XYZ file of C-alpha atoms in Angstrom:
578
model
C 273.108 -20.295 85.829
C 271.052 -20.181 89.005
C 271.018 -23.645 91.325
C 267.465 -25.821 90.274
C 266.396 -29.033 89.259
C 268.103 -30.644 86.703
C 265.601 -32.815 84.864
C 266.491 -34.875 81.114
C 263.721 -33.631 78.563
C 261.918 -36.003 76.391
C 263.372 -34.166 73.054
C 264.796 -36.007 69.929
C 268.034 -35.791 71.640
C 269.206 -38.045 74.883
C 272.346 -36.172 75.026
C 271.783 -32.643 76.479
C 271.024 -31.936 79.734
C 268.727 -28.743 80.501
C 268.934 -27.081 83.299
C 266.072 -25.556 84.570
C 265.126 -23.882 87.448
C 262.829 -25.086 90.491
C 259.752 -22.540 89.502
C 259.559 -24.161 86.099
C 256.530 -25.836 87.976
C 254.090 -22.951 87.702
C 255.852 -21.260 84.578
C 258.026 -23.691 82.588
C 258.369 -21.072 79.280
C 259.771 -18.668 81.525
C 262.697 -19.629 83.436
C 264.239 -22.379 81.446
C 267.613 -21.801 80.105
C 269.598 -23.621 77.512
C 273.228 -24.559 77.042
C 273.389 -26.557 73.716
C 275.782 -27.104 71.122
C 275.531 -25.228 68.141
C 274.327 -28.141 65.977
C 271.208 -28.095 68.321
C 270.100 -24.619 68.053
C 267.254 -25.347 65.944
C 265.697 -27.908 68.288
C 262.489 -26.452 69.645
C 261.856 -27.454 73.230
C 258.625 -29.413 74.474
C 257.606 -27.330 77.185
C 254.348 -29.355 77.193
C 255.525 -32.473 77.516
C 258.533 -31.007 80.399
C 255.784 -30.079 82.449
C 253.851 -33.114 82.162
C 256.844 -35.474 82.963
C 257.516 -32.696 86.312
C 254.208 -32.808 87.398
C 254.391 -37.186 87.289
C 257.628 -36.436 89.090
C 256.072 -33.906 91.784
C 253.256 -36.667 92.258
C 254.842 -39.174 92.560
C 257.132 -37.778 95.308
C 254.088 -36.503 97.185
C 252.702 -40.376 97.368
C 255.688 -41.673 98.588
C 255.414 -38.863 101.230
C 252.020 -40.064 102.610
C 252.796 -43.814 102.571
C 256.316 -42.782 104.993
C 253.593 -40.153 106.757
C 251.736 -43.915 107.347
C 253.754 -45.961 108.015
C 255.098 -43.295 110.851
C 251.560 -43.578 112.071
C 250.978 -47.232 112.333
C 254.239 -47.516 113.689
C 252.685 -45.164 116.307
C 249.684 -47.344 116.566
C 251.638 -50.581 117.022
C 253.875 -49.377 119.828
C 251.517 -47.732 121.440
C 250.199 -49.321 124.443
C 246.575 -51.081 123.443
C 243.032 -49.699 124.822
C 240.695 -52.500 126.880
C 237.244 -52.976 126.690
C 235.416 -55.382 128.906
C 232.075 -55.736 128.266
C 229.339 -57.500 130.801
C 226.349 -58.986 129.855
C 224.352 -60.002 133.037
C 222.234 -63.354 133.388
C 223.600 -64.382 129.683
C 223.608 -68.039 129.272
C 226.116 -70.006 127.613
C 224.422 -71.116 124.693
C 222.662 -67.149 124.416
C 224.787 -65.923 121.389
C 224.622 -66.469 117.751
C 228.919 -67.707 118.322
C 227.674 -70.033 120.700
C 224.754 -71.469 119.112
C 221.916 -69.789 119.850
C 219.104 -68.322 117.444
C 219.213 -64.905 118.930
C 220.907 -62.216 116.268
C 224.346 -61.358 117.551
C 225.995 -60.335 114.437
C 228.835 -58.217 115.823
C 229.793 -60.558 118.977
C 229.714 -63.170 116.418
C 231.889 -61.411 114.116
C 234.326 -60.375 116.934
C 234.413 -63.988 117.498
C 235.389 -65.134 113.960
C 237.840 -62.492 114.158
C 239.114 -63.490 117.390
C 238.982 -66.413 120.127
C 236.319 -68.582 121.547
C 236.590 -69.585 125.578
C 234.797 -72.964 125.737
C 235.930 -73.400 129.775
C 235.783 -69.820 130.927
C 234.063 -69.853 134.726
C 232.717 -66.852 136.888
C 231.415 -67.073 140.394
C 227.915 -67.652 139.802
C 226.602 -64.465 141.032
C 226.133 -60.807 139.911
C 228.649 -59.011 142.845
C 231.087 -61.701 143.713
C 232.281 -61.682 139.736
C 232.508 -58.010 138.962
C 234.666 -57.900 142.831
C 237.003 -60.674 140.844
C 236.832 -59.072 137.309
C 238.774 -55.983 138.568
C 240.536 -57.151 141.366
C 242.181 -60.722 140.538
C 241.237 -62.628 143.023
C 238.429 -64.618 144.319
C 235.285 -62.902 146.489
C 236.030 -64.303 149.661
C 239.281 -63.289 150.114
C 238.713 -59.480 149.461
C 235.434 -59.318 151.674
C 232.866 -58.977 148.444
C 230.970 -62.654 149.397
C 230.445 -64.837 152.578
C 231.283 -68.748 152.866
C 227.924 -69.639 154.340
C 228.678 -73.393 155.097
C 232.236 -71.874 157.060
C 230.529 -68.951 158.612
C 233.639 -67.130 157.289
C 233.676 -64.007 154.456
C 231.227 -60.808 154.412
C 230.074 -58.780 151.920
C 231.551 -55.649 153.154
C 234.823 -53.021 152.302
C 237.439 -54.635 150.306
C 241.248 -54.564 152.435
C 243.241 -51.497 150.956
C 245.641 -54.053 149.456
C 242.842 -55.018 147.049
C 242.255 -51.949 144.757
C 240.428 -51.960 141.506
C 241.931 -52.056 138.259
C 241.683 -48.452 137.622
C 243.635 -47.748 140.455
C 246.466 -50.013 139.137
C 246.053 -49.252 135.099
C 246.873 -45.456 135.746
C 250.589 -46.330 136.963
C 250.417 -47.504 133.302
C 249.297 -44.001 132.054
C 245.584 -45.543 131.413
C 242.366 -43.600 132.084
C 239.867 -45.291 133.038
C 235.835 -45.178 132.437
C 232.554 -47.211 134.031
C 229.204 -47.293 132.584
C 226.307 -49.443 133.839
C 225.760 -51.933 136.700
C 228.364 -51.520 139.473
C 227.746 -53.986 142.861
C 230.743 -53.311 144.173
C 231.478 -51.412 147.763
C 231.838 -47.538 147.088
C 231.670 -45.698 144.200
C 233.303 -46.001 141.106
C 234.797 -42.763 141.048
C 236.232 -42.960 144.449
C 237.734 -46.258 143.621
C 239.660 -44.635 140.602
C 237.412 -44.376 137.475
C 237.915 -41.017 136.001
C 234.578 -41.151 134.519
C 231.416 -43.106 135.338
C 227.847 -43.521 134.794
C 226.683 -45.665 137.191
C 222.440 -46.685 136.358
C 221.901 -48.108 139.959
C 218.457 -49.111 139.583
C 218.042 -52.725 138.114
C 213.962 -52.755 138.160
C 213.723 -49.810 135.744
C 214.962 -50.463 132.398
C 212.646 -47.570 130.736
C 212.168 -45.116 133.991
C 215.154 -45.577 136.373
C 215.111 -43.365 139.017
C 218.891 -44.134 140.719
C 221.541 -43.576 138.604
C 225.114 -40.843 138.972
C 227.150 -39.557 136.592
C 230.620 -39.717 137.997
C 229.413 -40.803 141.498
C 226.556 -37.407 141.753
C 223.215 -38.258 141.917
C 221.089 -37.511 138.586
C 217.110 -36.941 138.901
C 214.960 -40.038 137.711
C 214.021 -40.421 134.625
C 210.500 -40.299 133.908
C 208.542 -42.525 132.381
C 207.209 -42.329 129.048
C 209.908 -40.900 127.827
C 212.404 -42.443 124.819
C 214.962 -43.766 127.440
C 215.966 -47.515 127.456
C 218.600 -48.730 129.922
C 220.925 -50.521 127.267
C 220.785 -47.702 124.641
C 222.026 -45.100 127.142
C 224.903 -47.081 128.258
C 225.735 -47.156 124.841
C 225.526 -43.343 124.284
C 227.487 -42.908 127.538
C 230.202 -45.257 126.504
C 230.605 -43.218 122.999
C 230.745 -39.992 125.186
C 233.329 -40.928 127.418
C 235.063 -42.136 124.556
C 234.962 -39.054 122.527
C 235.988 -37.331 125.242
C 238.830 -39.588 125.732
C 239.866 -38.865 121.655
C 239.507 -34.871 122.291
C 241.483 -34.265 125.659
C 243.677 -37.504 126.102
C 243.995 -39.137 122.599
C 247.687 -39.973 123.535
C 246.562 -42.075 126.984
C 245.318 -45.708 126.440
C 242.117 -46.492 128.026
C 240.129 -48.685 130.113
C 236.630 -49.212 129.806
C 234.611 -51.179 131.469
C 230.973 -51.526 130.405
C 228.494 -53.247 132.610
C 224.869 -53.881 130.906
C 221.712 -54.439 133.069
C 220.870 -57.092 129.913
C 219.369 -59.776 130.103
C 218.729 -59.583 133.686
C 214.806 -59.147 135.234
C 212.968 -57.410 134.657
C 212.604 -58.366 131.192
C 212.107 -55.618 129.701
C 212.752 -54.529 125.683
C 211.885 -52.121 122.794
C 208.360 -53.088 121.058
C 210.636 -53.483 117.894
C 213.222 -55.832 119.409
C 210.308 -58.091 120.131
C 208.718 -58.308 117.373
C 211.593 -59.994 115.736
C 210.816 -63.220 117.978
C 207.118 -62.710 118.167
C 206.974 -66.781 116.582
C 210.755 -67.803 117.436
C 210.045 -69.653 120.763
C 206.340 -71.347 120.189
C 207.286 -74.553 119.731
C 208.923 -74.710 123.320
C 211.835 -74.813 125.540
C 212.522 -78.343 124.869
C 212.868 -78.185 121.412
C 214.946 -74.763 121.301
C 217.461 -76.579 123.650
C 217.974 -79.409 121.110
C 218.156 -76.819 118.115
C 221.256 -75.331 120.583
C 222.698 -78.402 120.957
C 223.257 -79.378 117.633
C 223.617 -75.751 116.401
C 226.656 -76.155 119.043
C 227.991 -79.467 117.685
C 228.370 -77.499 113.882
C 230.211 -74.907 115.340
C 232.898 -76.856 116.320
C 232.403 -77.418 120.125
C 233.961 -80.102 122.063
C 231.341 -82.337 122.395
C 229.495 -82.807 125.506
C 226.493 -84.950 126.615
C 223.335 -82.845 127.003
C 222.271 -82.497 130.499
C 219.149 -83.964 131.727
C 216.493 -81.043 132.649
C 215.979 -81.129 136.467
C 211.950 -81.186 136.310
C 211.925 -80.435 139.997
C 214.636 -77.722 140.253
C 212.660 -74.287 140.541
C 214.480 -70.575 140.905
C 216.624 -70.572 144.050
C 214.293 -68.426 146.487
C 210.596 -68.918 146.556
C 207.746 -66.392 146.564
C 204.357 -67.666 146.151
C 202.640 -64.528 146.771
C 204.461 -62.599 143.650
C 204.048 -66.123 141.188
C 200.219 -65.500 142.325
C 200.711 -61.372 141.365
C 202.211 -62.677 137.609
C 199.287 -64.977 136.674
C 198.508 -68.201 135.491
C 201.092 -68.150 132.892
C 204.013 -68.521 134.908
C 205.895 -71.885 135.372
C 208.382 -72.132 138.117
C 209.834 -75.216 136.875
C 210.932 -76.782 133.852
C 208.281 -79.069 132.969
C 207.596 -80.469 129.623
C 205.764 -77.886 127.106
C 203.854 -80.339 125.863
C 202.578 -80.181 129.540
C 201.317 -76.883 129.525
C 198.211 -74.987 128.759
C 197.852 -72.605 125.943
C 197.776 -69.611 128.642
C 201.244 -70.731 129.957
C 202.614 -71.552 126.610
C 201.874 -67.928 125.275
C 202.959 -66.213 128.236
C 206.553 -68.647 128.629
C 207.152 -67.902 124.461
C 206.968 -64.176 125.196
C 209.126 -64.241 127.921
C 211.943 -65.789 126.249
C 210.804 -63.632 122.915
C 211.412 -60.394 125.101
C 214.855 -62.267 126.630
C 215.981 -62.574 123.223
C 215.044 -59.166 122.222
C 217.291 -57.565 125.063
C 220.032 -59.771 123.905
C 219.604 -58.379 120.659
C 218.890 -54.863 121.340
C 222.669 -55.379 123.261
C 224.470 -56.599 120.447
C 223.314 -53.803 118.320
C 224.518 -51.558 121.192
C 227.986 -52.655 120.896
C 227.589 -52.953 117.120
C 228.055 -48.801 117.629
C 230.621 -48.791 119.804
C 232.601 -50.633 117.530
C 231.766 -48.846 114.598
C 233.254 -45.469 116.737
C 236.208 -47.035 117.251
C 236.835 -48.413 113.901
C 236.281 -44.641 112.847
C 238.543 -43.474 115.470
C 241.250 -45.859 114.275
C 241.287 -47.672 117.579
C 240.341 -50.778 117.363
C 242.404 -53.167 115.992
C 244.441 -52.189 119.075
C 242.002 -52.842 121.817
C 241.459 -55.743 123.667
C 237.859 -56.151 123.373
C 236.516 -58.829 126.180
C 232.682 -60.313 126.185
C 231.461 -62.380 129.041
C 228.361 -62.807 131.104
C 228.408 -62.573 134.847
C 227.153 -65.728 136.050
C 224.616 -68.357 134.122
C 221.008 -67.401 133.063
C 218.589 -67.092 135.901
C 215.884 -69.291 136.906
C 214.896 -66.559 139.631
C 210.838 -65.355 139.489
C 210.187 -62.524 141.795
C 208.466 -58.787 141.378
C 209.913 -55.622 142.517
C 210.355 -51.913 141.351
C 207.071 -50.412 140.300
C 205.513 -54.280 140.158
C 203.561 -56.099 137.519
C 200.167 -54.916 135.899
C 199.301 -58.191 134.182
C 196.628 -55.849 131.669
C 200.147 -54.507 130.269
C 201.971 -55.792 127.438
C 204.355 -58.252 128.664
C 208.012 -56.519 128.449
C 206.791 -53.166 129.233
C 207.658 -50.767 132.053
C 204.810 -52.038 134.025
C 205.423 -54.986 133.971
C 207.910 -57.499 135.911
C 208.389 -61.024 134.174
C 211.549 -63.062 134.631
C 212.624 -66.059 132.840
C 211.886 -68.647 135.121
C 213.926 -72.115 135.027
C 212.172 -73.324 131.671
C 214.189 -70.750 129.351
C 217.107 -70.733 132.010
C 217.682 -74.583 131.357
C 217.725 -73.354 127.931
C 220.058 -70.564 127.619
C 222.685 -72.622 129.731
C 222.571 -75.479 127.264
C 224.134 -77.811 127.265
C 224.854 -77.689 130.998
C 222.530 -78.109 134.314
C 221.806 -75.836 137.070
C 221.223 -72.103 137.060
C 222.576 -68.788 138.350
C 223.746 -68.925 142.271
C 224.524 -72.529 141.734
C 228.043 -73.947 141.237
C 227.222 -76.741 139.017
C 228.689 -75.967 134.901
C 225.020 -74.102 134.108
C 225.910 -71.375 137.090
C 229.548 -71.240 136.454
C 230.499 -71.097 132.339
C 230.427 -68.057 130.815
C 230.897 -67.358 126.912
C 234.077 -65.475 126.833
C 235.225 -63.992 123.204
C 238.621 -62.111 122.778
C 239.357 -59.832 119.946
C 242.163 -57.739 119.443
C 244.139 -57.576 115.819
C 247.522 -56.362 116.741
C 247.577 -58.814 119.861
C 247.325 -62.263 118.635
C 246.756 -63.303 115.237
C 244.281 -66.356 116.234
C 241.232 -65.838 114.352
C 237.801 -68.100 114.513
C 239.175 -70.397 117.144
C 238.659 -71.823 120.121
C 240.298 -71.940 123.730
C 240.031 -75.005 125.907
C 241.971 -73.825 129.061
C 239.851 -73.735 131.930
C 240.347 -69.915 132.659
C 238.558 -67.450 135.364
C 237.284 -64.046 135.891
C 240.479 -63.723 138.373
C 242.634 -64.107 135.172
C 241.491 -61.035 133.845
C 243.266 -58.043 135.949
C 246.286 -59.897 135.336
C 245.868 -60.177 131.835
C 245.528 -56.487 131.734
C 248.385 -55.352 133.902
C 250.436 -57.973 131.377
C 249.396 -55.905 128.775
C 250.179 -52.386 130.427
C 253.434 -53.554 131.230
C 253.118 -53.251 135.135
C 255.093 -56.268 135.989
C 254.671 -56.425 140.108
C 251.514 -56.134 142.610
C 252.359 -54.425 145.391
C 249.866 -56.672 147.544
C 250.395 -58.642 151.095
C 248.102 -61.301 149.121
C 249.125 -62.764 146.205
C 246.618 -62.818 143.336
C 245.350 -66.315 142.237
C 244.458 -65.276 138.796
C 247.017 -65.761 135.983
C 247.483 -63.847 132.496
C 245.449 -65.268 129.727
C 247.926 -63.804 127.098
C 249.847 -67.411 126.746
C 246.163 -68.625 126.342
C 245.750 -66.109 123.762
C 248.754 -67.705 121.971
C 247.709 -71.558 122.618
C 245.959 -73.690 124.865
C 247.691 -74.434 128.338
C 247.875 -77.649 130.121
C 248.686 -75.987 133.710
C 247.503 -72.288 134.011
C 246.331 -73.151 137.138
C 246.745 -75.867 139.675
C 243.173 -75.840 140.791
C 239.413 -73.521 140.823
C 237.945 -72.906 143.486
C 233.999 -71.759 144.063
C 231.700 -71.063 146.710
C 228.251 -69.170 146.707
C 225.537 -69.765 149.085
C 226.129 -72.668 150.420
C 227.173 -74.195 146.727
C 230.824 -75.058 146.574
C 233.103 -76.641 144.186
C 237.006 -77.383 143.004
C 238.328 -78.616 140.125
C 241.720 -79.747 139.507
C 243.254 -81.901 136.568
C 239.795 -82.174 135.118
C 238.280 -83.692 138.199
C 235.366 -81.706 139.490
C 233.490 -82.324 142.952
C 230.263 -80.037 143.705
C 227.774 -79.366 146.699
C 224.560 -77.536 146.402
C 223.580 -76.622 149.820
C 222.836 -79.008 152.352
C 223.517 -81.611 149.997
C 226.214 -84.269 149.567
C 229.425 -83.793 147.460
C 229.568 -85.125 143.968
C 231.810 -85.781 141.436
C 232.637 -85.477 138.159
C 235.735 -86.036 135.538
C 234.928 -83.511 133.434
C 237.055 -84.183 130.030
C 234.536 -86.875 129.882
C 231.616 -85.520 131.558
C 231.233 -81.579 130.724
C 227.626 -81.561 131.454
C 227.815 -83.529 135.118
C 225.680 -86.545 134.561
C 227.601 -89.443 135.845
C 228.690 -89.186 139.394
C 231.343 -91.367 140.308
C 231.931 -89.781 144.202
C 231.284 -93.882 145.431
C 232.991 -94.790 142.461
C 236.522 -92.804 143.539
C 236.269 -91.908 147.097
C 239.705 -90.852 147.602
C 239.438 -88.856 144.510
C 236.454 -86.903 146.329
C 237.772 -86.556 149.744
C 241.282 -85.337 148.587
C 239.497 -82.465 146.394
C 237.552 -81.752 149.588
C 240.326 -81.405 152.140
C 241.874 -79.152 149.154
C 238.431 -76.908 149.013
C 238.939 -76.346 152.931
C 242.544 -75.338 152.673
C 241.507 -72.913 150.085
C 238.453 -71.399 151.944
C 240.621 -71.264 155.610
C 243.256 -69.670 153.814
C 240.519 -67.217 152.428
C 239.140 -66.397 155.127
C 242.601 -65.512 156.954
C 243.113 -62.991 153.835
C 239.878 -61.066 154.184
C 241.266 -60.464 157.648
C 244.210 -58.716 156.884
C-alpha cells in the first residue's frame, strides 16, 4: 500500500479505515484502495461525498495558512521601527481647525485627532525660521545661531555650530531615510544637511507661478503662470512621490518626512473652488466668528480660559503705508469693531478670511491623500503623524512678489492680500497678540499626535506645556538612538511619557525671545515683554489668555523669573559661540 493520507469516510460504517493516497484530490475513483473485511465487501464507497469532506479539509488548512502568513506580517509591522511624519502648517492659528473649534472643514486633521491626542499647551517660537531651526534640531534658536536676542545684542541668524545637525543627519544612524517637501528657512540646503530627497518651493509670494523652487537642492525653471499649478497641491504630489519611491527601493527602511506647507501664510492665495465654499461664512464679522470659536471650544472639551480682550490699537508688527495705500480702501490694519466699518471694507475683510479658510481647507484635503496612500500602503497605523503650525496667525499687511492688481479677483495670482490683525485676533482665539509676539496668541500652536501602534490614547487631550524642542527628542526616542553626541546638551525632552499621560515636570522652565519680545514660564507663572515695554505677569492655570497682570501684585515673583530669563539667554549666547 503506497504512503498517503489516511482520511475516515463518511460511509454507513465508523469502523474501517481507508487508506487512500495523496492524489485522491484531483482523481479520487482512481487511486483509492480498500482493505475491508469480508462482511463489508458489498459496501459501495461515496467517492462524492470523500472528495467533498477533502476539499473542506484542503480549505480549511489553506486559511489557517494565511492567518499564520498574517500574523507573521503584523508581527513584522509591530517590531518594525515606526515611520514619522511632521507636518507644518504656517501662520495657522490656534483656534484654525475644525479639532480646535473653528468652522473651517478639516475633516482628516480632525479625525487624526479623535483618533489620537490633542496638545492644549504646545508653544513654538513665534516666528517662521527660529521654529523649523528648533523642530529638527532640539534646541532653542539662539543657541544654534538661527535667531538674534535683540534686547542682549547677542545671537545671529547665521550657520548653525557642527554640533547642531538636523534630524536627518541623526535618524539615519537609526537606518531612517529621510525626505523634505515645502518651505525650508533654514541655513543651507536640505540635501546637504542630510535629506535624501527634497523639494524645496523657495518662493513664498507665488502660490500659482513660483519661480524658485529645487528638487533635491538643483534649481528647477519657474513655473509659469496660467498654468494648473497650486503651491499646496504639489507638495502633496511630491510627498506621495517620495513616498512611493520610498515603498519601491527601500520598503524595509523607516522614514522621515517632513512636510512644510506655504499655507495659510500671505499671500492669500486659493483655488476659485476652495473659496466658494466660504463665499457667505465670514459676513457677519470677526467679532462674532471669534465668539462662535469660543464656545465651539468650550463643547469640545477645552480647559476653559477667559477670552482675551481684542487690542483695538495693536496693528501688524511692521508698518507700510505706501503698500496699505496700493491694496485699497478695504483694508483694515487694526482690529476695530465690524460694526465700524463700511460696506467696502466689510466685503473686502470677509473675502480675505473666506480665501484664509479656503487654503486651510484646500490643506487638509492635501493630507487627506497622503493618508489615504499610506493606509493603502499599510503604513500608517505605524507612523507617527505630527500637525502643528509654526508660530500664531499673522496680523502682518505688506505686498511683494509680482504685487497687487486691485481689478483682480481677490485670492488670485495677481493679487497680494494678507489677513491683517482683524482675522488674526480671530484665528488665535481665545488668546491675544499675533505672530512675532511672545504673548499666548504668538506662541500656542495646535499640536495633534496620531499613531495606532504607539499609544492607545484616542480623542484626548494633553495639558503638559510641551515645545517644538521636544520634538527631535521624541523622535530619536522612538528610533532607539539613546545618546547625542553634542558639546550642548539639548533642552527639549521626549513627549512619549506625554503621549502616555500628562506630566507635572517635563520641564523646569520655557524660555522665548523674538524681536525684542521675551518671555519664561515656570510652574505656571508666566512674565512677558513686548519690545520696549515693561515686563508683565501672568499665573497662567488661572489666566490662559493674559488679562490680569499681577507684576505689582508679586514683584519677587517677576524679578526672580527675570534674573532666570537672563541666565538662560547668557548661557545661550555662550553656546552659539562654540
Amino acid at each position: 500500500m503506497p504512503n498517503g493520507l489516511l482520511m475516515r469516510l463518511p460511509t454507513e460504517t465508523q469502523h474501517e479505515n481507508w487508506r487512500c493516497h495523496s492524489s485522491i484530490l484531483s482523481h479520487p475513483e482512481t487511486f483509492v484502495t480498500f482493505r475491508t473485511s469480508p462482511a463489508l465487501k458489498k459496501i459501495k464507497p461515496d467517492f462524492g461525498s470523500l472528495h467533498r469532506s477533502l476539499s473542506a479539509i484542503m480549505k480549511a488548512c489553506f486559511l489557517l495558512l494565511c492567518i499564520f502568513i498574517q500574523d507573521l506580517q503584523l508581527l513584522g509591522q509591530i517590531t518594525k521601527d515606526p515611520d514619522i511624519l511632521v507636518i507644518l502648517a504656517d501662520d495657522l492659528g490656534y483656534s484654525d481647525l475644525g479639532a480646535y473649534g473653528s468652522e473651517i472643514k478639516t475633516p482628516n486633521l480632525d479625525a487624526l485627532a479623535k483618533n489620537g491626542l490633542r496638545f492644549t499647551n504646545f508653544y513654538n517660537t513665534a516666528r517662521c525660521w527660529p521654529t523649523r531651526a528648533s523642530i529638527l534640531t532640539g534646541y532653542y534658536p539662539q543657541q544654534i545661531r538661527r535667531d538674534t536676542l535683540k534686547t542682549k545684542s547677542g545671537g545671529m541668524r547665521g550657520k548653525r555650530p557642527s554640533w547642531a545637525p538636523l534630524a536627518p543627519a541623526l535618524l539615519k544612524k537609526a537606518g531612517y531615510r529621510s525626505y523634505h517637501i515645502g518651505k525650508w528657512h533654514l541655513d543651507s540646503k536640505p540635501i546637504a544637511t542630510g535629506f535624501d530627497r527634497s523639494y524645496y518651493l523657495k518662493d513664498q509670494s507665488r502660490f500659482f507661478s513660483p519661480t524658485t523652487h529645487y528638487l533635491d537642492d538643483q534649481k528647477l525653471s519657474p513655473v509659469k503662470r496660467g498654468t494648473a499649478f497650486y503651491a499646496t497641491t504639489e507638495l502633496a504630489n511630491r510627498t506621495i512621490e517620495f513616498l512611493k519611491e520610498h515603498e519601491t527601493k527601500h520598503s524595509d527602511s523607516p522614514f522621515f518626512t517632513y512636510l512644510a506647507f506655504a499655507a495659510p501664510h500671505f499671500p492669500l492665495h486659493a483655488l476659485p473652488k476652495d473659496i466658494a465654499k466660504y463665499e457667505n461664512t465670514y459676513t457677519s464679522g470677526w467679532n462674532s466668528i471669534r465668539e462662535a470659536r469660543y464656545q465651539r471650544m468650550s463643547e469640545l472639551g477645552f480647559p476653559k480660559v477667559d477670552l482675551s480682550p481684542v487690542l483695538p490699537k495693536l496693528g501688524p508688527p511692521y508698518h507700510f503705508p505706501d503698500q496699505l495705500k496700493i491694496l485699497g480702501a478695504g483694508e483694515v490694519n487694526r482690529p476695530l469693531p465690524w460694526k465700524k466699518l463700511s460696506k467696502e471694507q466689510k466685503t473686502f475683510q470677509s473675502r480675505k478670511m473666506a480665501i484664509h479658510a479656503a487654503m486651510i481647507d484646500r490643506m487638509d484635503q492635501e493630507i487627506g491623500r497622503i493618508i489615504d496612500h499610506l493606509k493603502k500602503r499599510d503604513r500608517f497605523d505605524n507612523t507617527l503623524i505630527i500637525f502643528l503650525s509654526d508660530n500664531g496667525a499673522s496680523a502682518e499687511i505688506m505686498v511683494r512678489g509680482d504685487g497687487h492688481d486691485p481689478a483682480a479677483p481677490l485670492g488670485s495670482a495677481a493679487t497680494y492680500p494678507c489677513l491683517g490683525p482683524g482675522w488674526s485676533t480671530t484665528a488665535n482665539t481665545p488668546f491675544k497678540k499675533h505672530k512675532t509676539w511672545t504673548h499666548e496668541g504668538g506662541i500656542s500652536t495646535p499640536l495633534i499626535a496620531h499613531w495606532p501602534r504607539g499609544f492607545d490614547a484616542k480623542n484626548k487631550f494633553r495639558h503638559t506645556p510641551t515645545h517644538v524642542i521636544d520634538l527631535l527628542p521624541t523622535f530619536l526616542e522612538i528610533a532607539k538612538i539613546k545618546k547625542r553626541n553634542s558639546i550642548v546638551t539639548s533642552p527639549g525632552k521626549s513627549l512619549l511619557p506625554v503621549f502616555k499621560e500628562d506630566q507635572k515636570d517635563l520641564h523646569q522652565d520655557l524660555w522665548w525671545s523674538h524681536e525684542g519680545h521675551n518671555a519664561i514660564l515656570k510652574d505656571s507663572w508666566k512674565a512677558v515683554s513686548s519690545f520696549k515695554e515693561p515686563w508683565e505677569l501672568y499665573h497662567l492655570s488661572k489666566d490662559r489668555s493674559e488679562t490680569n497682570n499681577l507684576a505689582k501684585k508679586h514683584p519677587k515673583k517677576l524679578k526672580s523669573l527675570i534674573a532666570l530669563w537672563n541666565k538662560s539667554a547668557n548661557q545661550f549666547i555662550a553656546d552659539s559661540k562654540k
